[in-house]
Short mmCIF file of C-alpha atoms and ligand atoms in Angstrom, two decimals:
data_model
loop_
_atom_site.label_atom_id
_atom_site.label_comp_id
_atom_site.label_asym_id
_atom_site.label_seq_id
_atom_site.Cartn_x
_atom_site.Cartn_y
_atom_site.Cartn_z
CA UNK A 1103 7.60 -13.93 11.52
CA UNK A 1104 6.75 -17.06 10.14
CA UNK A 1105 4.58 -18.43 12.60
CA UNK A 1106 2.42 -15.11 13.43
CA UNK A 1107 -1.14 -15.22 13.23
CA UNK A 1108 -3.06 -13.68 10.48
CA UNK A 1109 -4.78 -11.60 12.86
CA UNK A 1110 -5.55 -10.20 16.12
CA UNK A 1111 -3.23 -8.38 18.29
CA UNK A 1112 0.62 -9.70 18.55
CA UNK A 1113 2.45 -9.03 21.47
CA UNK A 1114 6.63 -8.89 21.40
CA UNK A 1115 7.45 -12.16 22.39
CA UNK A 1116 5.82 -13.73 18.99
CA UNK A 1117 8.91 -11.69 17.05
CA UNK A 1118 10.98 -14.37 15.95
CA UNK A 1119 14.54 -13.57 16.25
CA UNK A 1120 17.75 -15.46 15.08
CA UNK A 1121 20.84 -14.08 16.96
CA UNK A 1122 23.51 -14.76 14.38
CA UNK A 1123 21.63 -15.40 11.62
CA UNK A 1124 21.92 -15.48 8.32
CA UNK A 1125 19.84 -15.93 4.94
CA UNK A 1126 21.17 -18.13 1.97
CA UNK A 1127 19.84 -17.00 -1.40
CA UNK A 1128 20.23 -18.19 -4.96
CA UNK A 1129 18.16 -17.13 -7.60
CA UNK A 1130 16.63 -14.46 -6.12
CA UNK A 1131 14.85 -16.76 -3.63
CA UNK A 1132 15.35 -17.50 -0.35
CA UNK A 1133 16.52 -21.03 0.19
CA UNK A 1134 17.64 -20.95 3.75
CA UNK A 1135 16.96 -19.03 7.18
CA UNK A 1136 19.06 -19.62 10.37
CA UNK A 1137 21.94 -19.24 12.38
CA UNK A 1138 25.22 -18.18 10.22
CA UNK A 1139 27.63 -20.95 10.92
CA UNK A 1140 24.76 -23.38 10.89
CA UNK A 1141 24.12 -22.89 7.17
CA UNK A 1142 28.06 -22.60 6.85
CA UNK A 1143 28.17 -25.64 7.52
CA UNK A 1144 24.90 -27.43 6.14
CA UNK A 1145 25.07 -25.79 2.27
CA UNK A 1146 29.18 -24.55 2.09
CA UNK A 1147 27.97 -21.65 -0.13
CA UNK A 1148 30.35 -20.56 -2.66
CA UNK A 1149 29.76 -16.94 -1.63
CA UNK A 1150 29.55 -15.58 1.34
CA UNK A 1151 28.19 -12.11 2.34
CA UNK A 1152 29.41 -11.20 6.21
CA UNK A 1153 28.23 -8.25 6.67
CA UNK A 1154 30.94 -5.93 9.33
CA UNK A 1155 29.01 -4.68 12.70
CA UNK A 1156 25.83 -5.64 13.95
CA UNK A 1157 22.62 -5.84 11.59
CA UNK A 1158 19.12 -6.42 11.98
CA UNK A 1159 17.92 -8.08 8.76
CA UNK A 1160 13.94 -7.80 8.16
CA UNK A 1161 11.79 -8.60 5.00
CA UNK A 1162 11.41 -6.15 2.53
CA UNK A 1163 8.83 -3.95 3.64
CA UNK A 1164 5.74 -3.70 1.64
CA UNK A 1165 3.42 -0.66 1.16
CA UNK A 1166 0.18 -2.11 0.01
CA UNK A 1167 -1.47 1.32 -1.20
CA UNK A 1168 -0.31 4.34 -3.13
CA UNK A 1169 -1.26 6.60 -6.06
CA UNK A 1170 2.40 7.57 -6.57
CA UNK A 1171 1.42 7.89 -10.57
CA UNK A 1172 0.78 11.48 -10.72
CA UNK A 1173 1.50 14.56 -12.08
CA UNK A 1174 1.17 18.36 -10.75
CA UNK A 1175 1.11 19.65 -7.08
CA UNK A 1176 -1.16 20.21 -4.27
CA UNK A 1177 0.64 22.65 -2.51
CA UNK A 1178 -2.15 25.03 -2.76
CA UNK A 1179 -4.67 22.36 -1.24
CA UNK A 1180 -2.42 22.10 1.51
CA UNK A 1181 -2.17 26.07 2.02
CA UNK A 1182 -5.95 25.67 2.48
CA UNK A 1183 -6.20 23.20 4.60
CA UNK A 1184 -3.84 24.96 7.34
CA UNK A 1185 -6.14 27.84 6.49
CA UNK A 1186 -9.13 26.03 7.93
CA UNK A 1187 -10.63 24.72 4.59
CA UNK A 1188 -11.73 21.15 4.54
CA UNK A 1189 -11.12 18.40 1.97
CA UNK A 1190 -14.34 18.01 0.91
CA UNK A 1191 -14.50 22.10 0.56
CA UNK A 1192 -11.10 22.20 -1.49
CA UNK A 1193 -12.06 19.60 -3.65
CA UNK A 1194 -15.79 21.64 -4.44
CA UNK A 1195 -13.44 24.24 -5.46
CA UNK A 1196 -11.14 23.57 -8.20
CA UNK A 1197 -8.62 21.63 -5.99
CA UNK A 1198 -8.82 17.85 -4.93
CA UNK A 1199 -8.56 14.74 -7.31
CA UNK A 1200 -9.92 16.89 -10.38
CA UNK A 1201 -7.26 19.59 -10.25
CA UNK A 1202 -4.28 15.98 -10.14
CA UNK A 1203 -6.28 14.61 -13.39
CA UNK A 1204 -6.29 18.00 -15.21
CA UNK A 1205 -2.55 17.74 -14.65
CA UNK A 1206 -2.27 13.85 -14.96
CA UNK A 1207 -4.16 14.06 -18.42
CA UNK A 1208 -1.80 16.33 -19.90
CA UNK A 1209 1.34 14.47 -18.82
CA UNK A 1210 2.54 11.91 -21.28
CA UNK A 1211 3.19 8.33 -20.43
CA UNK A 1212 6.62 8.68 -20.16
CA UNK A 1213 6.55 11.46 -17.99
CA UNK A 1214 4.45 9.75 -15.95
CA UNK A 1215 6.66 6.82 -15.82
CA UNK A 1216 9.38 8.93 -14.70
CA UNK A 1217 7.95 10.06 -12.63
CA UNK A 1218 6.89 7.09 -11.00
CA UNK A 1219 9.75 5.76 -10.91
CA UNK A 1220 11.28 8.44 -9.25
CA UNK A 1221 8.89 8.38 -6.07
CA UNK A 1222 9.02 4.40 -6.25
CA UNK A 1223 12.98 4.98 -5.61
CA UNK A 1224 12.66 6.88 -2.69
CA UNK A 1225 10.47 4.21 -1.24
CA UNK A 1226 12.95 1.76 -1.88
CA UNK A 1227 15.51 3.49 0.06
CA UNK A 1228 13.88 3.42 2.91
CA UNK A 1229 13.44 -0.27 2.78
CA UNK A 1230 9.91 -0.65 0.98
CA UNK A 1231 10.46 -3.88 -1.76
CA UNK A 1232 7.04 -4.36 -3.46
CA UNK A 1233 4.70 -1.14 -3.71
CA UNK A 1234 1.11 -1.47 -4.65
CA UNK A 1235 0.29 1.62 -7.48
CA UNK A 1236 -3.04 2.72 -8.08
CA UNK A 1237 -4.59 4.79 -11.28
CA UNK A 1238 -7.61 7.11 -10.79
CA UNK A 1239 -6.06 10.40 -12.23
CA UNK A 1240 -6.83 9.62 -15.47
CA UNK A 1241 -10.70 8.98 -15.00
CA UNK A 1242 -11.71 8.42 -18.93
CA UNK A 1243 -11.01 4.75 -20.49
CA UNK A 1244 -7.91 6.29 -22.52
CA UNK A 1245 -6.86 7.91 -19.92
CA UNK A 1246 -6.97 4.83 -17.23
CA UNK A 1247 -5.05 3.17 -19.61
CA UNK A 1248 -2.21 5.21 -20.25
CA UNK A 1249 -1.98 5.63 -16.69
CA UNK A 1250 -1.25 1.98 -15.97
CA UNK A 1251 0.60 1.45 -19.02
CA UNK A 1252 2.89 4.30 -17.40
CA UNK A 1253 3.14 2.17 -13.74
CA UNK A 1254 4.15 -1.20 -16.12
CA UNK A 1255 6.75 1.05 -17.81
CA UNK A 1256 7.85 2.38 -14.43
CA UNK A 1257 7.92 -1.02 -13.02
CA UNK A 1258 10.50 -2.12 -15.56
CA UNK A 1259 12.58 1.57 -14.38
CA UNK A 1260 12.82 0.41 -10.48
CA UNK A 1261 14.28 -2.10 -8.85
CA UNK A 1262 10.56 -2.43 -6.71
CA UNK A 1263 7.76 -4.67 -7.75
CA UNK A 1264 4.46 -2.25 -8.62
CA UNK A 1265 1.35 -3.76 -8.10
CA UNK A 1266 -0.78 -2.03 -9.78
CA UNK A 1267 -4.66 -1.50 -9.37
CA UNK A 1268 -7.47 0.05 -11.50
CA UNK A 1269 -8.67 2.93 -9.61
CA UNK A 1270 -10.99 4.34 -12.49
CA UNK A 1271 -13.91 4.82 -9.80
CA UNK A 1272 -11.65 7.70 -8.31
CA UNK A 1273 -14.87 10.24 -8.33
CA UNK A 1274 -17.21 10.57 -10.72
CA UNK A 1275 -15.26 12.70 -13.82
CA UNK A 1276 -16.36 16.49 -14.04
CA UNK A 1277 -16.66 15.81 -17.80
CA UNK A 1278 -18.48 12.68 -18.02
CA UNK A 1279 -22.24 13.00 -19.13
CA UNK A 1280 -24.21 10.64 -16.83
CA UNK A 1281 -24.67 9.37 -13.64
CA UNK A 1282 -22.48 7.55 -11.25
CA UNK A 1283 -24.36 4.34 -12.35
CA UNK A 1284 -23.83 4.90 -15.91
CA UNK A 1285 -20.34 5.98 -15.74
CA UNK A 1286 -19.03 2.75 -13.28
CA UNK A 1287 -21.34 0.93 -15.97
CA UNK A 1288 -19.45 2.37 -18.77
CA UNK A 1289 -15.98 1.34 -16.96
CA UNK A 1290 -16.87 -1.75 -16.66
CA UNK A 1291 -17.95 -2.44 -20.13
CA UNK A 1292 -15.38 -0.58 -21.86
CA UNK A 1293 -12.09 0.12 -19.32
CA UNK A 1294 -11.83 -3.53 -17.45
CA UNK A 1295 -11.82 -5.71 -20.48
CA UNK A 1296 -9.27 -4.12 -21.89
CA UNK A 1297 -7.35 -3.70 -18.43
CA UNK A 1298 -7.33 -7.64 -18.45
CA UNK A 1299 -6.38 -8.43 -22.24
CA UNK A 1300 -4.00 -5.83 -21.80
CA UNK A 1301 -2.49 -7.65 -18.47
CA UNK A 1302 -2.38 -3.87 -16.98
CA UNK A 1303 -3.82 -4.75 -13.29
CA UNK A 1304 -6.08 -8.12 -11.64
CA UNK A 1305 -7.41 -5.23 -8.93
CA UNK A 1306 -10.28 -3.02 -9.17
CA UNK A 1307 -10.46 -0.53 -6.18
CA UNK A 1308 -13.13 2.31 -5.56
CA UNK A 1309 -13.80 5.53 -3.37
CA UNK A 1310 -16.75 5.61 -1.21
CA UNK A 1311 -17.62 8.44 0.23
CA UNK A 1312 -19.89 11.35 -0.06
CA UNK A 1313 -18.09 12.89 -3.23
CA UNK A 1314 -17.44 10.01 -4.64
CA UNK A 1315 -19.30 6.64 -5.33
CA UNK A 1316 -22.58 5.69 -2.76
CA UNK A 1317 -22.47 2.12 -1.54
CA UNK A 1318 -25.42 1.09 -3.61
CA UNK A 1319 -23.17 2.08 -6.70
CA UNK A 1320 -20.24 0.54 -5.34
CA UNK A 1321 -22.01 -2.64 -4.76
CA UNK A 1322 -22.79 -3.35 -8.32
CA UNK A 1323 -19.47 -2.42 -9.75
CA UNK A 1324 -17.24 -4.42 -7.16
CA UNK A 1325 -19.19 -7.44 -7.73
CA UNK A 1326 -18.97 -6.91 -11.62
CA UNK A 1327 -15.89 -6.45 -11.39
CA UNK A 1328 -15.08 -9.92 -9.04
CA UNK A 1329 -16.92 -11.67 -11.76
CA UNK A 1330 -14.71 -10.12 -14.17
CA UNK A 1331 -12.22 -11.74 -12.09
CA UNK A 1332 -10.81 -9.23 -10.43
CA UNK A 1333 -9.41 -8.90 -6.70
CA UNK A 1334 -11.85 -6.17 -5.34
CA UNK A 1335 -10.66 -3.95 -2.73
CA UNK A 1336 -12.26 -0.33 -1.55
CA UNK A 1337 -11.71 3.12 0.01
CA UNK A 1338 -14.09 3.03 2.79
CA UNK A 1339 -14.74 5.10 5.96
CA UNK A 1340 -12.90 7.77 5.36
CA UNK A 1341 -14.86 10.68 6.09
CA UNK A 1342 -18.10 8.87 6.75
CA UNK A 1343 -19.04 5.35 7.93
CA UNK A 1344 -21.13 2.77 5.95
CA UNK A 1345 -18.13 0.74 4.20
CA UNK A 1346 -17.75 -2.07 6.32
CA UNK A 1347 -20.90 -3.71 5.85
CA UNK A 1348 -20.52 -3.44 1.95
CA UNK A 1349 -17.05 -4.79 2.14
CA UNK A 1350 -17.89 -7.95 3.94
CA UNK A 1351 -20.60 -8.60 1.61
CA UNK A 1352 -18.62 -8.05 -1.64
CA UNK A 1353 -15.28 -9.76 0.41
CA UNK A 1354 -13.41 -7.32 -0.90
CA UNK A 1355 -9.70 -8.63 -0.23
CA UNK A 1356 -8.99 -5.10 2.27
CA UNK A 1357 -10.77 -2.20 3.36
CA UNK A 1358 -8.64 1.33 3.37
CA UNK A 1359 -8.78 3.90 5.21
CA UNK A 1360 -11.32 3.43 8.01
CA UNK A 1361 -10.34 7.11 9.68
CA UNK A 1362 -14.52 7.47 10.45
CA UNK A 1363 -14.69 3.71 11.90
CA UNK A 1364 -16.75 3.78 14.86
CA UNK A 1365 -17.62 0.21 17.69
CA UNK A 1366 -20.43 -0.80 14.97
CA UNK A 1367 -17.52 -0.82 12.02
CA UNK A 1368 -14.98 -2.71 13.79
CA UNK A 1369 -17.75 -4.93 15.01
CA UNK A 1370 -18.75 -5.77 11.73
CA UNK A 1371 -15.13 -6.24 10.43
CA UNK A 1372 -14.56 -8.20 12.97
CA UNK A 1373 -16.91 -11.15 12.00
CA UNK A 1374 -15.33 -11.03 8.14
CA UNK A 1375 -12.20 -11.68 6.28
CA UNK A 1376 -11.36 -7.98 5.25
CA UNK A 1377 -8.11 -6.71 5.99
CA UNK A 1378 -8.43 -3.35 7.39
CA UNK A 1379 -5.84 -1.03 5.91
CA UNK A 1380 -4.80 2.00 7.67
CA UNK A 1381 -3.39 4.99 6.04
CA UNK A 1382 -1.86 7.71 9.23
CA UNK A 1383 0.14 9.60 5.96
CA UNK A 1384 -3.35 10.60 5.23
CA UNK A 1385 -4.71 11.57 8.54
CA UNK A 1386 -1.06 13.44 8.67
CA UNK A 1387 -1.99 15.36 5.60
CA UNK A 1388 -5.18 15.86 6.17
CA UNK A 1389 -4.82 16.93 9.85
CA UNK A 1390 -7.46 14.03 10.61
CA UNK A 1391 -7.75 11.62 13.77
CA UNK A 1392 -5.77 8.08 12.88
CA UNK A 1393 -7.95 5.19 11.75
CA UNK A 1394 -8.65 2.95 15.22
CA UNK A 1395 -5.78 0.58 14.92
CA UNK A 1396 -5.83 -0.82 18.36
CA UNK A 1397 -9.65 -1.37 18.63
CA UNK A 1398 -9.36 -3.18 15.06
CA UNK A 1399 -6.69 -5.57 16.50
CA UNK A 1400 -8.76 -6.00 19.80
CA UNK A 1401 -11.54 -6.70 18.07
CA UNK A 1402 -9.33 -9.64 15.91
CA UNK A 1403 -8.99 -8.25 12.41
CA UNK A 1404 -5.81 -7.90 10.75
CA UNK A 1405 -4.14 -4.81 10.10
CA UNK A 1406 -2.17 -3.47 7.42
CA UNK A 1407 -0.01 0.42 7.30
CA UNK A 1408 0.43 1.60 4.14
CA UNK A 1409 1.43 5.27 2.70
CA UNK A 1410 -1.55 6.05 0.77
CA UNK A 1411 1.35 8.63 -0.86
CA UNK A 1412 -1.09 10.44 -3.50
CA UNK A 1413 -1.19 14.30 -3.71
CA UNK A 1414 -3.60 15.36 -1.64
CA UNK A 1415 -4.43 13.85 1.18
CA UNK A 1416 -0.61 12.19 1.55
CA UNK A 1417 1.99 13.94 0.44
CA UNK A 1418 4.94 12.75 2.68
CA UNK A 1419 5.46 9.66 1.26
CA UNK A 1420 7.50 8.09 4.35
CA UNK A 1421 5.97 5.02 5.57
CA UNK A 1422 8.60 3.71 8.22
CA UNK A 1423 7.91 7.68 9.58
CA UNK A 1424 4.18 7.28 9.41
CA UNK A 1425 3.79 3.49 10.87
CA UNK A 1426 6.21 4.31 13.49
CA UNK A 1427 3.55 7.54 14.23
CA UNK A 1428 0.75 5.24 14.13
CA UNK A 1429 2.65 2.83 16.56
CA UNK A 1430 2.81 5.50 19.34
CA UNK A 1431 -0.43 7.57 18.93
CA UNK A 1432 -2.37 4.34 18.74
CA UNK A 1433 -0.25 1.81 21.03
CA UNK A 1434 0.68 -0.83 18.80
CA UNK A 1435 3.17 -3.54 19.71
CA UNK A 1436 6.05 -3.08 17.15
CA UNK A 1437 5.61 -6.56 16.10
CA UNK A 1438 1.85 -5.56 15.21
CA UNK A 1439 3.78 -2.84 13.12
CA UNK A 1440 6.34 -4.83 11.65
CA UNK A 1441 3.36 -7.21 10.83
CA UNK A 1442 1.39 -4.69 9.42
CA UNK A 1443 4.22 -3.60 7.13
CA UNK A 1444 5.56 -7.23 5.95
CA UNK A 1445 3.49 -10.24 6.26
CA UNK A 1446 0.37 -8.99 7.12
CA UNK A 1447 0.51 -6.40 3.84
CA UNK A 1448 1.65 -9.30 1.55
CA UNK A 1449 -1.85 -11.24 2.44
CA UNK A 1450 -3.61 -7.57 1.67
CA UNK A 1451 -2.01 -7.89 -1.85
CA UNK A 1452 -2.78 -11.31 -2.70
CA UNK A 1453 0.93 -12.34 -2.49
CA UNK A 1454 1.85 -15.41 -1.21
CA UNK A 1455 6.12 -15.45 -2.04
CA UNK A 1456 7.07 -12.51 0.17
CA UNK A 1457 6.56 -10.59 3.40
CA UNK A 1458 8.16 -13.17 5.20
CA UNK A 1459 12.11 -14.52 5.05
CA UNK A 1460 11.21 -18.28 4.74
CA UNK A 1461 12.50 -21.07 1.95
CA UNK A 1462 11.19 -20.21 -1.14
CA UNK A 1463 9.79 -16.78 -0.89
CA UNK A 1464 11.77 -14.49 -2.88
CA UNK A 1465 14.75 -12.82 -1.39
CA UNK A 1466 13.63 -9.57 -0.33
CA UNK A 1467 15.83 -8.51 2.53
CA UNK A 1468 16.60 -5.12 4.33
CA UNK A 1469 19.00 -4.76 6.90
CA UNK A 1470 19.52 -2.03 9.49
CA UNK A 1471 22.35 -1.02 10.80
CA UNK A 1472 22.09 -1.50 14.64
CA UNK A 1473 22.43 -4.88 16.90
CA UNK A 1474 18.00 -4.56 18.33
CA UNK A 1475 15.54 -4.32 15.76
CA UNK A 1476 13.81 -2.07 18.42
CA UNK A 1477 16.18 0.31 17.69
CA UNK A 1478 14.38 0.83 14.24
CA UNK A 1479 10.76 2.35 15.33
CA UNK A 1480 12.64 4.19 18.35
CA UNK A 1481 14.36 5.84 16.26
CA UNK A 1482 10.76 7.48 14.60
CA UNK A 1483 12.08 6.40 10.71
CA UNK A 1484 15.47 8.35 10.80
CA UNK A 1485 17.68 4.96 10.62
CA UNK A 1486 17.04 3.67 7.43
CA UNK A 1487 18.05 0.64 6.05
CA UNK A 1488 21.44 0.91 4.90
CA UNK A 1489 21.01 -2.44 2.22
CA UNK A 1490 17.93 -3.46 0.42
CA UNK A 1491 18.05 -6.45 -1.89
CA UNK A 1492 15.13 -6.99 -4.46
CA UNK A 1493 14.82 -10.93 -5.24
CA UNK A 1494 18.46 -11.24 -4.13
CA UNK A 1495 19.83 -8.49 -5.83
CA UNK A 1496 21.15 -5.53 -4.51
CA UNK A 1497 19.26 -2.26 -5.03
CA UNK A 1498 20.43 0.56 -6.83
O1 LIG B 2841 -6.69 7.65 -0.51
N1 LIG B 2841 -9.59 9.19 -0.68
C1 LIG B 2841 -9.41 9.09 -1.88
N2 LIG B 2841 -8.26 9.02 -2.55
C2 LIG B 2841 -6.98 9.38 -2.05
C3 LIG B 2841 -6.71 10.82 -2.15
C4 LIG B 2841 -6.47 11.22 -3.52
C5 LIG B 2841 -6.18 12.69 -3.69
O2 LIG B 2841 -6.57 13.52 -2.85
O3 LIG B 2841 -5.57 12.99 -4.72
C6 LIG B 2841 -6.78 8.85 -0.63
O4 LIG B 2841 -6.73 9.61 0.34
FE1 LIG B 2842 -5.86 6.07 -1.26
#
């Protein structure tokens, strides 16, 4: 996938495939990519991997947005939401974000790490390498930071790389005396200064939407925070439209979400640089219509799947399941959705040493047991990867 564009639509033929190939490593980095007896030949390795049968090796895939740093259930949520209750109604009622930071605040760091760790390990077994991890259940300066002081702890406990991102501008805290102005104004004085000397996250990310933060808010805060010198990125479009507009202007690095996009949205994104993030494990939780992939690529944006795996909205957790989902109810190409799940979702992060198996990224391989890599989305997430390797390593 070295050669694919960064965006627009991608048909089939642009998947680059090497029949007999194979990847030399050292290092945990890549330093070769071609056909097996080729490299035999060109580097005499000292140690050779064949692996029996037929394999389709991939990059490690990369899910560019989670909150997996929780604690508690939203079972009960969910039991609404069949019931007919909406999101927005649930969360007006003692459920939502404020009932996971009641339960988030009471968990100590370690449990929280643990915890982490935990759902970052299922992740990696399904193939997922480097996993972005935001905060936003802690929603008070101490409470932000124990959060991501709990993802760098987990990050040490799994064999994935967390990325993690300041998502203090969740909602505006039940318990915070002020308005939304005052208390983004507060974050940034006192939360994001110490987020930086403490080397706990370089993104700032923030909810806009009705309940949440209003675009004029937003507007001031992401830009404080870029001069901070931050990567900005937002949760936009989700329920209601209005995001896109702000996100070019700020140039945040992605939008997410983008359920509510409408022609005038994509439009807009369309002249920018914002990588549009979809999220279907949300729309699957939430029993809401899938963001408009195939308009966003037809219009020439980029596109980016990621799990969104929080709580609430997206509990599954499954993003092979989900992107495959996506691919069918929204007719993407599966090279747009291996894209979207590798290369494309390393540019989304900021990370220029993976997403791709070329010399000198870092060796983060999957391979699937089966001789046609179409064999992966066909089979709906069910065939998993049956060996990960994290910067050359094998995963535990
Ligand atoms: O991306 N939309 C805002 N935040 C999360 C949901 C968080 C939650 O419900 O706990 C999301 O869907
Ligand atoms: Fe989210």
């Amino acid at each position: 996938m070295d050669n694919l564009p960064e965006k627009g639509k991608l048909s089939d033929d642009q998947m680059e495939i090497i029949p007999d190939g194979g990847i030399l490593h050292q290092n945990g980095k890549i330093i070769a990519v071609g056909a097996f007896e080729q490299l035999k030949k060109q580097y005499n390795p000292t140690t050779i991997e064949r692996l029996e049968g037929n394999y389709v090796g991939l990059p490690g895939m990369i899910d560019a947005h989670t909150h997996i740093c929780w604690a508690g259930s939203r079972a009960n949520d969910y039991a609404l939401r069949l019931s007919g209750k909406s999101y927005l109604e649930i969360a007006e009622t003692g459920g939502g974000i404020w009932n996971t930071v009641q339960k988030t605040r009471e968990a100590s760091i370690n449990e929280l790490a643990e915890l982490t760790a935990q759902r970052a390990k299922k992740l990696v077994e399904q193939g997922v390498t480097t996993i972005e991890v935001k905060s936003g259940y802690g929603l008070s300066v101490e409470q932000e930071l124990k959060i991501l002081e709990a993802i760098k702890l987990a990050d040490k406990n799994t064999d994935a790389d967390l990325i993690p991102t300041c998502l203090a501008a969740h909602i505006l805290p039940k318990d915070f005396d002020g308005t939304e102005t005052e208390y983004l104004q507060h974050i940034i004085s006192k939360l994001l200064p110490e987020v930086l000397k403490r080397k706990l996250a370089n993104r700032v990310d923030i909810f806009v939407e009705k309940n949440a933060f209003s675009v004029q808010a937003a507007k001031t805060y992401l830009l404080k925070a870029k001069e901070l010198g931050f990567d900005i990125v937002l949760h936009g479009d989700q329920f209601s439209v209005g995001s896109a507009l702000l996100a070019n202007e700020t140039s945040t690095l992605s939008i997410d979400h983008l359920e509510a996009a409408n022609e005038q949205e994509i439009a807009i994104l369309a002249k920018g640089n914002v990588i549009p993030v979809v999220l279907p494990g949300a729309s699957l939780g939430l029993g809401e219509p899938f963001a408009p992939a195939r308009k966003l690529l037809d219009a020439g944006t980029s596109l980016v799947i990621a799990s969104d795996w929080n709580p609430g909205s997206a509990p599954m957790g499954n993003l092979l399941v989900q992107a495959t989902i996506l691919g069918t109810a929204e007719k993407l190409t599966m090279t747009e959705v291996w894209a979207a799940l590798t290369c494309r979702a390393a540019k989304a992060l900021n990370k220029t040493d993976r997403g791709i198996l070329k010399s000198g990224n870092i060796a983060d391989i999957i391979a699937f047991k089966t001789d046609d890599y179409k064999e992966i989305l066909y089979q709906q997430g069910q065939l998993k990867p049956e060996k990960v390797w994290k910067t050359g390593k094998m995963a535990t």
